[in-house]
Short mmCIF file of C-alpha atoms and ligand atoms in Angstrom, two decimals:
data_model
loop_
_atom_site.label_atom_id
_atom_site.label_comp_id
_atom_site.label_asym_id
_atom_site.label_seq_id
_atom_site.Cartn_x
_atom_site.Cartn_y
_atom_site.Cartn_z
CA UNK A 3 0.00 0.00 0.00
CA UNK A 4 1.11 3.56 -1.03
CA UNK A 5 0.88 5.90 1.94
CA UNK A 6 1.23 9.46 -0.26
CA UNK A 7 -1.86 11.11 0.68
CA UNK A 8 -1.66 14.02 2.27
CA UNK A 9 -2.92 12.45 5.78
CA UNK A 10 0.10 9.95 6.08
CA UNK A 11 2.46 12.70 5.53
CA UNK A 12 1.71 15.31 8.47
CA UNK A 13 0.47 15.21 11.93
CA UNK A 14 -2.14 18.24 11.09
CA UNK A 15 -3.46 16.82 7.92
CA UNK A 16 -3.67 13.27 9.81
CA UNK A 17 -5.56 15.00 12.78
CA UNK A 18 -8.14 16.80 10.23
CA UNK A 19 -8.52 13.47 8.61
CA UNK A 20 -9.18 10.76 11.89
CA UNK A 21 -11.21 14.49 13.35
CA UNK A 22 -13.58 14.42 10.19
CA UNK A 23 -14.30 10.71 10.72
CA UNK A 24 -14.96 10.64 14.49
CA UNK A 25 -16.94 14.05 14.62
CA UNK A 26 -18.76 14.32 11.12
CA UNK A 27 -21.30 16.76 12.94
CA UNK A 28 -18.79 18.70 14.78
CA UNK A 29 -16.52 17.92 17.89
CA UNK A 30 -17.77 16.31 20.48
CA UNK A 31 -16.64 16.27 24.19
CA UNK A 32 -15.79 12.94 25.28
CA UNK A 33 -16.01 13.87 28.63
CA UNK A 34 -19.81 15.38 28.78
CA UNK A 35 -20.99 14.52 25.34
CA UNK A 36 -22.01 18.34 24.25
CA UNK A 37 -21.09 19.05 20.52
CA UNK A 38 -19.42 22.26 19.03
CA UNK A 39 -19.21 23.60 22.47
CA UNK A 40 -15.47 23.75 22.45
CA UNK A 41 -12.95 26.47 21.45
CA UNK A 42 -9.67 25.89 20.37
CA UNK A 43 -6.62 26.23 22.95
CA UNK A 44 -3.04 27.43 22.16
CA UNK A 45 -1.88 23.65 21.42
CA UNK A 46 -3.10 22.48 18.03
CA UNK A 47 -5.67 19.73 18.59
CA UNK A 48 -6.32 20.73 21.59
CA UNK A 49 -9.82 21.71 22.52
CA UNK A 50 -11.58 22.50 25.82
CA UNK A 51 -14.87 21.62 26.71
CA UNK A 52 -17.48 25.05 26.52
CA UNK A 53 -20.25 23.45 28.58
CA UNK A 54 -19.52 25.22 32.09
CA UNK A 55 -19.23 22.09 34.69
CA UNK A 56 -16.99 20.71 32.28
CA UNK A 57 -14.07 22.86 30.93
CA UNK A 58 -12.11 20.00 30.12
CA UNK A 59 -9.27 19.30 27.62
CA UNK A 60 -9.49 16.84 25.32
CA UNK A 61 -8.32 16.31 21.67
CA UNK A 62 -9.20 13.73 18.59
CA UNK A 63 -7.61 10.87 20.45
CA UNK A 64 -9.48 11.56 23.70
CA UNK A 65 -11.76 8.81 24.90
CA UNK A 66 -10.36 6.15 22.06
CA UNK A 67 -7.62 3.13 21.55
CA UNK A 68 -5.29 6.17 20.94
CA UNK A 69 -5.45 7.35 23.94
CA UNK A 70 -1.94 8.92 25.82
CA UNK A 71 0.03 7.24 23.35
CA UNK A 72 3.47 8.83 21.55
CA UNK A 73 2.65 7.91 18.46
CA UNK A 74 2.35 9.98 16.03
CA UNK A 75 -1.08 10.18 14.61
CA UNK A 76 0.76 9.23 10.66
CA UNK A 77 2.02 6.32 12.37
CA UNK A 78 -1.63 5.23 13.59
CA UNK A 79 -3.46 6.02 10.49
CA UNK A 80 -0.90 3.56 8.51
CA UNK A 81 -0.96 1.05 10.93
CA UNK A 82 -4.88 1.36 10.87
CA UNK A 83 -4.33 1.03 6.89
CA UNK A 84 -1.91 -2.35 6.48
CA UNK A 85 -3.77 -3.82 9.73
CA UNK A 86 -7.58 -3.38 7.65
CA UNK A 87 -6.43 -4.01 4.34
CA UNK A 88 -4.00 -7.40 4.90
CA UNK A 89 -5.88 -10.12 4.00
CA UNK A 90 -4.62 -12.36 6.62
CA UNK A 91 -3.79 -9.95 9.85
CA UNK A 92 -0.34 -7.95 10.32
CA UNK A 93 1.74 -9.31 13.00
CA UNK A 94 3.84 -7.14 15.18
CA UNK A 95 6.62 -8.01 13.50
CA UNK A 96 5.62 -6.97 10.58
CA UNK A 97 4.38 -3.45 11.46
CA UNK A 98 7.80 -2.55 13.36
CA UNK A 99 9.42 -3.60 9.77
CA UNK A 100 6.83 -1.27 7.85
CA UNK A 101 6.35 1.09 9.74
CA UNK A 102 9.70 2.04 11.39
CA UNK A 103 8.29 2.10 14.77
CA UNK A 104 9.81 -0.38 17.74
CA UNK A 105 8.64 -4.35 18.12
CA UNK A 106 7.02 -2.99 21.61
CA UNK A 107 4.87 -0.17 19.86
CA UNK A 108 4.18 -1.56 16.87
CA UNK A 109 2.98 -4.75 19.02
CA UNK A 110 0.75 -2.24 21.13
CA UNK A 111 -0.62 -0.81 18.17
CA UNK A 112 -1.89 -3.96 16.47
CA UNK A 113 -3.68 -4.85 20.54
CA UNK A 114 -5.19 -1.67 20.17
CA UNK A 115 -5.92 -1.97 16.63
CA UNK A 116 -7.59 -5.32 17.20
CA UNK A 117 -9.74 -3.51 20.36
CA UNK A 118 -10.84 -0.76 17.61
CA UNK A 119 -11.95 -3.82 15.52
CA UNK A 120 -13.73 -5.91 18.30
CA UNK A 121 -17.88 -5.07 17.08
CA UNK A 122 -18.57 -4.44 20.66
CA UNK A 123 -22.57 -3.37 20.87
CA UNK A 124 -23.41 -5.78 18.31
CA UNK A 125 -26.91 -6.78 19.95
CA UNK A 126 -29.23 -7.19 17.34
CA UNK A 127 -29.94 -10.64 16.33
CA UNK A 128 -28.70 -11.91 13.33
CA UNK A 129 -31.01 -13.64 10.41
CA UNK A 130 -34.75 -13.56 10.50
CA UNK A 131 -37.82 -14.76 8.39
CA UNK A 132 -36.27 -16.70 5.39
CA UNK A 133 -32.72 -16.05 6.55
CA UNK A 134 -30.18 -18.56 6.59
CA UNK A 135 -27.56 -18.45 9.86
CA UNK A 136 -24.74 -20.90 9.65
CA UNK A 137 -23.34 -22.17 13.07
CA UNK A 138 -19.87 -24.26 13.34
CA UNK A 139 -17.55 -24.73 15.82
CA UNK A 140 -13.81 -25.37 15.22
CA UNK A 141 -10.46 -26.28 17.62
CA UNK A 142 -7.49 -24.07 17.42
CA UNK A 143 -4.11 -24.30 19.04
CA UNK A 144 -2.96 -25.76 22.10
CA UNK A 145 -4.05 -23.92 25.57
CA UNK A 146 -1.45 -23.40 28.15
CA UNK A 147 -3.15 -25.90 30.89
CA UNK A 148 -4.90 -28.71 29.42
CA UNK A 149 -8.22 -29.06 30.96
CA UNK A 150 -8.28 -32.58 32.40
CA UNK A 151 -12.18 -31.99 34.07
CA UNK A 152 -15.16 -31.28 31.89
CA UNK A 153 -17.69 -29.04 32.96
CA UNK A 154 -19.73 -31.93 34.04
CA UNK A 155 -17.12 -32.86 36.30
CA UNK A 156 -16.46 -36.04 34.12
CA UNK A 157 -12.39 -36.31 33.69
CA UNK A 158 -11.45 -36.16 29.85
CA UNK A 159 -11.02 -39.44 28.30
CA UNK A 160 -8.04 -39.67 25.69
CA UNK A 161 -8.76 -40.48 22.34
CA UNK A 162 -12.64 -40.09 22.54
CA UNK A 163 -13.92 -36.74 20.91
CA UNK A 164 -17.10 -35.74 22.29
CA UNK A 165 -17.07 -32.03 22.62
CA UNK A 166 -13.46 -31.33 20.84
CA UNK A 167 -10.76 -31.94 22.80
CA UNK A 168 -8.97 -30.80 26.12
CA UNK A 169 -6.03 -29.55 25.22
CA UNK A 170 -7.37 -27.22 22.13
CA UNK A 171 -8.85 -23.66 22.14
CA UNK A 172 -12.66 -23.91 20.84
CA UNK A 173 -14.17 -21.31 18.71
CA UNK A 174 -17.67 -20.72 17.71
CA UNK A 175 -18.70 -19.25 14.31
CA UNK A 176 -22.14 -17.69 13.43
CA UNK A 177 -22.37 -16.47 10.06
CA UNK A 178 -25.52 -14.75 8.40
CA UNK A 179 -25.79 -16.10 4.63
CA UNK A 180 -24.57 -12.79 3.05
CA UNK A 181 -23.51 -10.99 5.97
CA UNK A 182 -22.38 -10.40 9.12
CA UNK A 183 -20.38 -13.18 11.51
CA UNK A 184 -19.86 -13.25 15.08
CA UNK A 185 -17.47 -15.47 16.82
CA UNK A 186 -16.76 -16.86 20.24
CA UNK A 187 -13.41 -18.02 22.32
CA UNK A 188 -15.18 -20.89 24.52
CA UNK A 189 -13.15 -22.69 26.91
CA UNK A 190 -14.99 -25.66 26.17
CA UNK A 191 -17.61 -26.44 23.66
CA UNK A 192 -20.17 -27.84 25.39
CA UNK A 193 -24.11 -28.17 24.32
CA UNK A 194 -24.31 -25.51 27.38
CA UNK A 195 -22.36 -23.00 25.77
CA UNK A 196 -22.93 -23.68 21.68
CA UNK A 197 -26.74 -22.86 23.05
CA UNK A 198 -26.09 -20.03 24.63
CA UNK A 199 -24.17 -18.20 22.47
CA UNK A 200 -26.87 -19.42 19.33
CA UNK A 201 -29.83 -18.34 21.37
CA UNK A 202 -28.57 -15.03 22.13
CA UNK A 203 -27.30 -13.94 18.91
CA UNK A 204 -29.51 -15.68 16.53
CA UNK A 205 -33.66 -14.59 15.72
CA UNK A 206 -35.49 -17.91 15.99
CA UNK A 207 -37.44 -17.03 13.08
CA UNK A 208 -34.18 -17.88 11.19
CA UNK A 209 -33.44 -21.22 9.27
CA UNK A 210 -30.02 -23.17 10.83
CA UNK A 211 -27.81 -25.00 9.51
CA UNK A 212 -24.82 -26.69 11.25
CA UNK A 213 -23.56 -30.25 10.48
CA UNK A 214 -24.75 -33.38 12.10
CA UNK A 215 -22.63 -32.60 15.49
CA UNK A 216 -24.77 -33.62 18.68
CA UNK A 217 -24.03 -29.93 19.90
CA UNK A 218 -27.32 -28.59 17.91
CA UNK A 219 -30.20 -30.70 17.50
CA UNK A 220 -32.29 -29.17 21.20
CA UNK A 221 -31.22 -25.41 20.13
CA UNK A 222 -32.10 -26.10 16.44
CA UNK A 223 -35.34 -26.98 17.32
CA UNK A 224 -36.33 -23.60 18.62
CA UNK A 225 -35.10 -22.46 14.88
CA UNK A 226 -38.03 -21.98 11.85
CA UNK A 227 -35.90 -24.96 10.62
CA UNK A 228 -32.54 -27.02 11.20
CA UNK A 229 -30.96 -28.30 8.79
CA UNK A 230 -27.44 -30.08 8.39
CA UNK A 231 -25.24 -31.79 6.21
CA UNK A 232 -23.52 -35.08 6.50
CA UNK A 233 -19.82 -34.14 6.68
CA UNK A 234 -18.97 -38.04 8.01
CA UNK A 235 -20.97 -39.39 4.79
CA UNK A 236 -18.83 -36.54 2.94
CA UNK A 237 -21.66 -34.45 2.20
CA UNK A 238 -20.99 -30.94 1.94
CA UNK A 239 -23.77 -29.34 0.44
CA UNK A 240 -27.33 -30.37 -0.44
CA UNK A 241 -29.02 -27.33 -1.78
CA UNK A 242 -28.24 -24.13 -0.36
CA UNK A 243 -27.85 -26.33 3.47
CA UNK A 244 -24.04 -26.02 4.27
CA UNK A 245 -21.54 -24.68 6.58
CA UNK A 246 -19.07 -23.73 3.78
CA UNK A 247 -19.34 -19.96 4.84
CA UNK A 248 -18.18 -20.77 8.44
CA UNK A 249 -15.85 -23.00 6.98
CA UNK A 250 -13.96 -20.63 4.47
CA UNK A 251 -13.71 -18.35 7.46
CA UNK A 252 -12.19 -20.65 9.69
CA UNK A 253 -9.74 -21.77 6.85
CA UNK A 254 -8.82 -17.70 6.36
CA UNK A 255 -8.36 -17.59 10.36
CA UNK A 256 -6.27 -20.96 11.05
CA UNK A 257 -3.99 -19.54 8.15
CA UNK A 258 -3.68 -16.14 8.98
CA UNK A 259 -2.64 -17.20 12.80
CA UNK A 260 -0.31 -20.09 11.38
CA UNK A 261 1.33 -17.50 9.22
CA UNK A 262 1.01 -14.41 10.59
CA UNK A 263 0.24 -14.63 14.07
CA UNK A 264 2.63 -17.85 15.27
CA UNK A 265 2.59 -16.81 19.06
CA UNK A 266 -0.96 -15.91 19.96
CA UNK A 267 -1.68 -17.25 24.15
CA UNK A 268 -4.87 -17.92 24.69
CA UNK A 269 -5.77 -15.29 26.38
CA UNK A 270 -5.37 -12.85 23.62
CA UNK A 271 -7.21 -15.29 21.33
CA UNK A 272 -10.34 -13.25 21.13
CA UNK A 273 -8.85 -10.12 20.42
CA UNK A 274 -7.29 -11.94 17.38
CA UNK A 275 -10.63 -13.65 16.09
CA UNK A 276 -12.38 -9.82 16.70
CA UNK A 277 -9.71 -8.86 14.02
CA UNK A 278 -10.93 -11.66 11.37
CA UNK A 279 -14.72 -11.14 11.98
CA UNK A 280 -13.69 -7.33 11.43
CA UNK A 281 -11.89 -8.04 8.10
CA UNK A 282 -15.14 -10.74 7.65
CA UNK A 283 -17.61 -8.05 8.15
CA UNK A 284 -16.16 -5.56 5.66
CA UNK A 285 -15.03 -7.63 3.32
CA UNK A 286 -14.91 -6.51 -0.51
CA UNK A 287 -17.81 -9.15 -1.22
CA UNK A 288 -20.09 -7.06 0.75
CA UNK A 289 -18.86 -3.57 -1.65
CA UNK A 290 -16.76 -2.60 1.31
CA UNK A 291 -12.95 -1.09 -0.10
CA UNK A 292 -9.53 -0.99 1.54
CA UNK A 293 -10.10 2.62 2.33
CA UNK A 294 -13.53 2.41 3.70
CA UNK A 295 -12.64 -0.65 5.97
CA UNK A 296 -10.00 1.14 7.78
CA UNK A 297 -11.83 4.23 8.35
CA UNK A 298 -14.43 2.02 9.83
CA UNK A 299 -11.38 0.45 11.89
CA UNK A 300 -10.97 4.46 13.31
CA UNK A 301 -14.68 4.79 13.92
CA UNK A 302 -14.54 1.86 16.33
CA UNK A 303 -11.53 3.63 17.88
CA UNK A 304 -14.13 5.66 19.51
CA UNK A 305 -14.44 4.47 23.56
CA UNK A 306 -12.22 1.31 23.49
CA UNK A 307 -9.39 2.45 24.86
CA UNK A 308 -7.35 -0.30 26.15
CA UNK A 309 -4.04 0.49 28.46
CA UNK A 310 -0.62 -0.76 27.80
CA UNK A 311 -1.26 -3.16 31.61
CA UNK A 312 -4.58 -4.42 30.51
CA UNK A 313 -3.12 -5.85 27.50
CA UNK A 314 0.43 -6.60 28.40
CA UNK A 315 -0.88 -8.02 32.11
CA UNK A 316 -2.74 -10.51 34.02
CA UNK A 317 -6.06 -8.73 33.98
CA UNK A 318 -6.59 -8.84 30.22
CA UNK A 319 -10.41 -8.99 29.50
ZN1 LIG B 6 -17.42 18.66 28.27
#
């Protein structure tokens, strides 16, 4: 990717450009939420609050992932750029290389990236009357401390797959036919939880279609319909019933981390899968360009500010 536009190239043109995006309808105080109260102070970019039991400070990277970092705003609006437009995911490695930043910035800047990317609010469900909602589940990587219980209590027995196995991360895909997904870091993938997480996102009115695992048949009968394939007969389609959707994503995902992403802990797993559902949801297929998904990458930049100890630490969410 070229970065010659004027807003790669200096701090005031990259300000104007990440200001136009978060404010369209003028600046708003993160602090007390009152718009185009503010005046200008003698530091560019800086802007106090108007509204009288306010009077605070704030500028464009106020209240998001950008929050009290050095970086220069150039540097975030090209890391924003290679991190939305990489079909695969950037690791930290890379951005340090492209970027010219160090491994420990360019390593916070992808967390934070990834936090701008997680589609946090998302709470309206997905299909509906005549919609198709695929659910899968898949097993990725090796977590630090096998599990040797299973939520039942019943110890793990070796060699017999019943809900995936111990000593992998599970991940739960939903995917509207022709739109949006929404996946899930589980620590086990139980009927309990597969349930849960289908009931919640998914409008029963929907039609679903999973494969012939045991974890759906009780949740798929609250569905308009259920429907699966035969993956053990190798059946992978029968009409439009698959899971190829949720498939192809998992295949982009398992690739991207293999490649890409080589030492992910499982903690930071969902950060990483927020990143692919991100890429997922604003992907060219759906008329959605380079440019566009990154500056819908900065929109989400808006409130998630993560600190440098959250991410780095123990207390990671
Ligand atoms: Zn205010």
């Amino acid at each position: 990717m070229k970065f010659d536009a004027p807003q790669f190239q200096s701090e005031a043109e990259a300000r104007r450009y990440i200001e136009a995006l978060r404010w369209p309808g003028g600046r708003v105080c993160p602090k007390c939420g009152v718009i185009g109260a503010e005046y200008e102070t003698k530091r560019e970019g800086r802007y106090r609050c108007g509204a009288k039991e306010c009077r605070k400070d704030f500028t464009v990277m106020t209240g998001t992932v950008m929050e009290a970092s050095h970086i220069k705003l150039t540097v975030w609006l090209m890391a924003f750029y290679l991190m939305a437009s990489s079909k695969k995911g950037m690791s930290a490695h890379q951005l340090h290389r492209s970027l010219d930043v160090t491994y420990k910035s360019a390593w916070f800047l992808a967390h934070r990236i990834r936090a701008a990317m997680a589609s946090g609010g998302l709470t309206s469900p997905m299909g509906g009357s005549g919609q198709i909602v695929e659910a899968d589940e898949t097993y990725y990587g090796k977590v630090e401390n096998p599990r040797t219980q299973r939520f039942d209590g019943k110890p793990y027995k070796p060699g017999k797959k019943q809900t995936g196995p111990a000593n992998k991360r599970a991940v739960v895909a939903l995917i509207e036919r022709g739109g949006q997904a929404r996946v899930f870091h589980v620590a086990e993938a139980t009927r309990e939880t597969v349930e849960k997480i289908v009931k919640e996102n998914v409008d029963p009115k929907s039609r679903l279609h999973t494969d012939e695992s045991k974890l759906y048949p009780r949740v798929g009968a609250e569905f308009a319909s259920h429907e699966t394939v035969k993956h053990t007969a190798n059946e992978y389609a029968r009409g439009d019933v698959h899971v190829n959707t949720a498939e192809g994503f998992f295949g982009v995902f398992k690739k991207g981390m293999t490649g890409v992403y080589q030492h992910c802990s499982e903690k930071h797993l969902h950060r990483y899968l927020s990143e692919y559902e991100f890429r997922f949801n604003n992907r060219t297929k759906l008329g959605v360009t380079d440019v566009q998904r990154a500056q819908r990458a900065i929109e989400g930049a808006d409130g998630k500010r993560l600190t440098y100890r959250r991410t780095n630490g123990q207390a990671a969410s």
